[in-house]
Short mmCIF file of C-alpha atoms in Angstrom, two decimals:
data_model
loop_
_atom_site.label_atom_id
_atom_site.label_comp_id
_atom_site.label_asym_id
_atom_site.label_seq_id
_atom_site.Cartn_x
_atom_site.Cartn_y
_atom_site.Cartn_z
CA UNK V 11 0.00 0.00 0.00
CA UNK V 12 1.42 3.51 -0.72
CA UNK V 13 1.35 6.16 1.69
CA UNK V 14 1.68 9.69 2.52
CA UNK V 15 0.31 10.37 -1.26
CA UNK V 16 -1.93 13.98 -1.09
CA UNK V 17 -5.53 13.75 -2.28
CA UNK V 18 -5.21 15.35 -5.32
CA UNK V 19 -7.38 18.77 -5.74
CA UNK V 20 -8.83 21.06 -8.38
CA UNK V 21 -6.10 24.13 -8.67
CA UNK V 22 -7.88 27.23 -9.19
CA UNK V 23 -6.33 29.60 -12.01
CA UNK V 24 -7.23 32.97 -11.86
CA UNK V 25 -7.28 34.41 -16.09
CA UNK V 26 -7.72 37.76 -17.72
CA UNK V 27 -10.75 37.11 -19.89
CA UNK V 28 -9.24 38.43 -23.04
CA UNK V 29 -6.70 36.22 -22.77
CA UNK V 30 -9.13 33.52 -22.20
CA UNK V 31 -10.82 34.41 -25.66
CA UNK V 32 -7.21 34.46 -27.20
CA UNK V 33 -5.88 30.91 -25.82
CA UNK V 34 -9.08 28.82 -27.05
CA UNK V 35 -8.33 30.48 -30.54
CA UNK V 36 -4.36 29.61 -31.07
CA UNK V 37 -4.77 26.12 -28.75
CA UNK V 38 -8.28 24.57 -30.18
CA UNK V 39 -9.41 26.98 -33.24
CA UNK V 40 -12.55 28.17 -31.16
CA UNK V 41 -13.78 31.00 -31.69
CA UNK V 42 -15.47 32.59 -28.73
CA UNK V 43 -16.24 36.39 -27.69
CA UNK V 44 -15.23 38.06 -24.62
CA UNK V 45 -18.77 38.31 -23.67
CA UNK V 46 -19.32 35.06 -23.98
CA UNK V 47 -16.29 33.88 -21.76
CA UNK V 48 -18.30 36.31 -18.80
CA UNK V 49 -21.52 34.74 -19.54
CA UNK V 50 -19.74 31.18 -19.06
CA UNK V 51 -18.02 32.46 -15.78
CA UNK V 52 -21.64 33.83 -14.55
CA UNK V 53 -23.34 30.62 -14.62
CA UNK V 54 -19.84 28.78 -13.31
CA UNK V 55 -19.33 31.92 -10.55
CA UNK V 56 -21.32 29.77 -7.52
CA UNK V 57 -19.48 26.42 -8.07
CA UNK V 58 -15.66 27.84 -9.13
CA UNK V 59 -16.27 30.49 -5.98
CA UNK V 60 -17.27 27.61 -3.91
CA UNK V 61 -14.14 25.60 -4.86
CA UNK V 62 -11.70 28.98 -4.40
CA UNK V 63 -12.98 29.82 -0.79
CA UNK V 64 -11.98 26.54 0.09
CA UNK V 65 -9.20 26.11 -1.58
CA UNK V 66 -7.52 29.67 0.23
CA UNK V 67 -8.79 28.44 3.03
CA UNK V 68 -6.56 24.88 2.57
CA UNK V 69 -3.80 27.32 1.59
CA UNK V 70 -3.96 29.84 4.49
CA UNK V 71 -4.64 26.98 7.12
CA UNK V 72 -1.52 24.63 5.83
CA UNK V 73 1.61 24.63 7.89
CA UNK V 74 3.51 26.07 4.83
CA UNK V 75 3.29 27.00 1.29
CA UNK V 76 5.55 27.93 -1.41
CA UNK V 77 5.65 31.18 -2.79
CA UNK V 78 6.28 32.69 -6.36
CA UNK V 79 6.15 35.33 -9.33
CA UNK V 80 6.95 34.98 -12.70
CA UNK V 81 6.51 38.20 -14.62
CA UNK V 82 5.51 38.10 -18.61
CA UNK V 83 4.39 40.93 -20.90
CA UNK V 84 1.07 39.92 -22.74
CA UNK V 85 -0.65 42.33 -25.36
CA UNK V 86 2.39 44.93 -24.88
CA UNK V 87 1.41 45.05 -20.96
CA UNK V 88 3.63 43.96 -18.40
CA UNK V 89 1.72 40.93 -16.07
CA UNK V 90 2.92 38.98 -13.01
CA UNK V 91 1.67 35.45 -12.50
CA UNK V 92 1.13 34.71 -8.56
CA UNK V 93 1.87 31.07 -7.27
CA UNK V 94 0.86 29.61 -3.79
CA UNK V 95 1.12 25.77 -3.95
CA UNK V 96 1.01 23.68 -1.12
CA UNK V 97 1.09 19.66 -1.22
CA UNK V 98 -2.48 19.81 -2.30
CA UNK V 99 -3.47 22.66 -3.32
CA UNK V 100 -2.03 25.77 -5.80
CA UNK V 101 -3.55 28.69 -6.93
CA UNK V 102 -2.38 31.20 -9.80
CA UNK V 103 -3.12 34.47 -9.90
CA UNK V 104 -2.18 37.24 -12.60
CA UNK V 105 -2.04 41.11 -11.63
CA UNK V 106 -0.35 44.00 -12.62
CA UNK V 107 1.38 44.41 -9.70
CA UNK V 108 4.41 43.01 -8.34
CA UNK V 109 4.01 44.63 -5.10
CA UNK V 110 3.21 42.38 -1.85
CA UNK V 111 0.15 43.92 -2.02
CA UNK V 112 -0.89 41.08 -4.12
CA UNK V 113 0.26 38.18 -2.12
CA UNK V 114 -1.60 39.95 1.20
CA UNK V 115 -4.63 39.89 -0.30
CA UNK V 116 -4.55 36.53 -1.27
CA UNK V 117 -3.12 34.62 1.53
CA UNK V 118 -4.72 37.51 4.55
CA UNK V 119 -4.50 36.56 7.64
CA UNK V 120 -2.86 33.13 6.93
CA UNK V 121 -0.35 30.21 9.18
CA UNK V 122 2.59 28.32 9.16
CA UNK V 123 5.75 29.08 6.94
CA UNK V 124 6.36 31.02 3.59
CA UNK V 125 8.95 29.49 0.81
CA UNK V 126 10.26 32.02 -1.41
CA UNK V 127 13.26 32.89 -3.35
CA UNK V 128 13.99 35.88 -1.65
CA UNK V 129 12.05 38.23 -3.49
CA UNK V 130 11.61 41.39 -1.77
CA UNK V 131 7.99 41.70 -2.41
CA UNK V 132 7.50 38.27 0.02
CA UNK V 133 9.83 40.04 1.87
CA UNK V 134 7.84 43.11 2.27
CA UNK V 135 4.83 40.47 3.13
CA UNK V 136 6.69 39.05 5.93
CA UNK V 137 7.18 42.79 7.49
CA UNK V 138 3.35 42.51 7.46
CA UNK V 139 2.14 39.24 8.55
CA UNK V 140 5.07 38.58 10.84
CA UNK V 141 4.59 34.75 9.61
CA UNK V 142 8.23 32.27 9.48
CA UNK V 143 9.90 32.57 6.35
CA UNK V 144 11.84 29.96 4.94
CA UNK V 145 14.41 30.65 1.62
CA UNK V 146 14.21 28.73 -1.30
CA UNK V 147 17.76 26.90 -1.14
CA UNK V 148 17.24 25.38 -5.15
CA UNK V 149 17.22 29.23 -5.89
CA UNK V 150 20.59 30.08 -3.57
CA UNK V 151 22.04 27.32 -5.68
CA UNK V 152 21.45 27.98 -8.48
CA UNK V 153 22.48 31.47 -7.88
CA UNK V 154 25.91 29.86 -7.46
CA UNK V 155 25.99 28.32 -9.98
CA UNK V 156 25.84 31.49 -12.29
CA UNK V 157 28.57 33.27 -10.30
CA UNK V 158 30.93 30.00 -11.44
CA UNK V 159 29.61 30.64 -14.60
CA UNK V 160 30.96 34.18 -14.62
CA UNK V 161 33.62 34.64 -11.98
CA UNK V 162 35.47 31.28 -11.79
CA UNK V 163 36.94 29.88 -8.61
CA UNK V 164 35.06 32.33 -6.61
CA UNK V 165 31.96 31.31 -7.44
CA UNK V 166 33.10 27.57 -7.18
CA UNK V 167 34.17 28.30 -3.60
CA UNK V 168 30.90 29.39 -2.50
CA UNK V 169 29.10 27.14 -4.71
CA UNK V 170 31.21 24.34 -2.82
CA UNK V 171 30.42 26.12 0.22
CA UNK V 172 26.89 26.49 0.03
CA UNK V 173 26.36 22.90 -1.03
CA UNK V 174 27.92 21.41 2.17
CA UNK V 175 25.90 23.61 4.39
CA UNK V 176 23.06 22.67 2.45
CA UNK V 177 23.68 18.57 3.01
CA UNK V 178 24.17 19.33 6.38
CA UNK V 179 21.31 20.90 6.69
CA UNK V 180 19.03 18.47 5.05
CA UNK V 181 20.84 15.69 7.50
CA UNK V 182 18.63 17.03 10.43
CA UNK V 183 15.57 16.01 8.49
CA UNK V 184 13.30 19.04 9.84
CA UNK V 185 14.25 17.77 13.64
CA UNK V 186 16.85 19.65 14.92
CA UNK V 187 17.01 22.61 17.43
CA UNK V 188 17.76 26.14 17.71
CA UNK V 189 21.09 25.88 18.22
CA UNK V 190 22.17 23.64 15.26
CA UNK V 191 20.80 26.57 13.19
CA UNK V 192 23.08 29.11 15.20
CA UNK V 193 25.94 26.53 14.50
CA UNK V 194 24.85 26.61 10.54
CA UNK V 195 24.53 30.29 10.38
CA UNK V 196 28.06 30.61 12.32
CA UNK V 197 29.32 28.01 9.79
CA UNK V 198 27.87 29.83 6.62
CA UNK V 199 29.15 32.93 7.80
CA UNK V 200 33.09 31.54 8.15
CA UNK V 201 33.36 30.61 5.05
CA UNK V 202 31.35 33.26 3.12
CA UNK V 203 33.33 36.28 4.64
CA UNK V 204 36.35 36.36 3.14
CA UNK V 205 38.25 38.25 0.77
CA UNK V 206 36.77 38.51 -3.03
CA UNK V 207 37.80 39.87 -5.94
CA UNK V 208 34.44 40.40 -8.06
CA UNK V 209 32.23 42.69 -6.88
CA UNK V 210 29.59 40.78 -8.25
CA UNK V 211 30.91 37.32 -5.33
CA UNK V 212 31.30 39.91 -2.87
CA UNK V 213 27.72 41.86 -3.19
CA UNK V 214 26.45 37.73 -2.70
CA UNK V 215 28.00 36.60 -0.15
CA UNK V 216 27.22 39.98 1.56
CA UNK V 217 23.67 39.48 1.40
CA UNK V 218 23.16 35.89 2.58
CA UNK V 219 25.34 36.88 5.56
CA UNK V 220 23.24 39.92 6.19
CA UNK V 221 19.79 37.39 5.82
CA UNK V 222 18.04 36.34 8.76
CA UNK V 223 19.65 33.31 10.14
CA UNK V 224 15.90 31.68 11.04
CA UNK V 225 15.04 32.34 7.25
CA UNK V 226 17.53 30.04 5.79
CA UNK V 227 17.21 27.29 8.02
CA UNK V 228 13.66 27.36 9.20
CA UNK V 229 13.57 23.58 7.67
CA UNK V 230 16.75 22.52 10.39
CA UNK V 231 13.60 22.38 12.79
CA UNK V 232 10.12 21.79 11.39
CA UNK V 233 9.53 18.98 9.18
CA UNK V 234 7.02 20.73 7.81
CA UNK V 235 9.12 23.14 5.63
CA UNK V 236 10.47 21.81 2.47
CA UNK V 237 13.62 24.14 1.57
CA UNK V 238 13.17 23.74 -2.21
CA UNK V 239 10.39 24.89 -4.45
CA UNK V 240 10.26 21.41 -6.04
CA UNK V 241 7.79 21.06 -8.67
CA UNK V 242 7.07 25.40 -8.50
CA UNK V 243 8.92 26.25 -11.37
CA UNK V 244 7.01 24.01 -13.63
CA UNK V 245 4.00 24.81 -12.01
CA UNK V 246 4.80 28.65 -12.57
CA UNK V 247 5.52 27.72 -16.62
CA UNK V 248 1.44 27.52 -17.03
CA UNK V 249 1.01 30.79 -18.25
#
């Protein structure tokens, strides 16, 4: 018998009607007006609203979620496409704004941990809801990977660096203590602060040194908190 497999649940996508109209045109060569797309979404409204109530309510009630924005430009117009995914439930959301604005309204009052990739907006959002944070360590990796790209041993160094922290990290499997995450942070912070001859490897390691400690290893003590945005990007490629 297999376990610990989610019930799978109906994702709600939230999608400019024009672009609706657009889509079933270049994907299935049907031809349908704007006003009819609102006419379909009137007699839907009661059952779709039905199904995204609960499914924010899922979202805001799980003990984390993962967190992102992709921006795009459709029809000349600059759009940002919203992600919040947990292990059984994601929503997408397109607006305007890339402010965390967006995100607040969304997730309100909500629990548990955020999993981002250090975007200040969910930054911003964190000021607000005072909620744990947890960085996206695929995203600090890859990150490192594209200063080795550029600046060589430097960025191998930390890349190296980074990686063993990383393993180390994972080794706790969500339950260690406070103090393994002071020893991380103290670790991360040796071998990060040194000298640098690219600005670009300095202005890095700067900033992860200068991030909340709690943030990058909120997964050292709650099982809960996956450190990676597994599965997000491709989620975020449904635009």
């Amino acid at each position: 018998m297999i376990e610990d497999i989610p019930p799978i649940k109906p994702r709600v996508i939230q999608y400019r009607i024009e672009n609706v109209s657009t889509t079933m045109k270049e994907m299935f060569g049907i031809t349908i007006s704007e006003g009819e797309v609102q006419e379909i979404l009137y007699q839907l409204s009661d059952v779709l609203g039905k199904e995204y109530l609960n499914l924010l309510y899922d979202i805001r009630r799980a003990p984390s979620r993962h967190m992102d924005k992709t921006s795009s430009r459709e029809n000349g117009s600059n759009t940002n496409l919203w992600v919040f995914v947990t292990k059984a439930e994601a929503i997408f959301h397109t607006a305007m704004s890339n402010s965390h604005d967006v995100a607040l309204d969304i997730l309100g009052e909500h629990n548990g941990t955020d999993i981002h990739d250090r975007y200040s907006a969910f930054d911003n959002l964190a000021s607000k809801t005072g909620n744990a944070q947890q960085y996206c360590w695929a995203h600090i990796i890859s990150d490192t990977k594209e200063l080795e790209d550029f600046y060589g041993e430097e960025g191998r160094r930390i890349r190296e660096s980074l990686q063993r922290i990383y393993d180390k990290s994972k080794s706790f499997n969500g339950n260690g203590a406070h103090e393994d995450i002071d020893h991380l942070y103290e670790r991360l912070t040796f071998l990060l602060d040194t000298g640098y001859n690219h600005l670009e490897t300095r202005k890095f390691a700067d900033n992860l040194i200068k991030r909340r400690k709690e943030w990058l290893f909120r997964f050292v003590i709650d099982p809960e908190v996956e450190p990676t945005k597994t599965g997000l990007k491709e989620l975020s490629g449904l635009q």
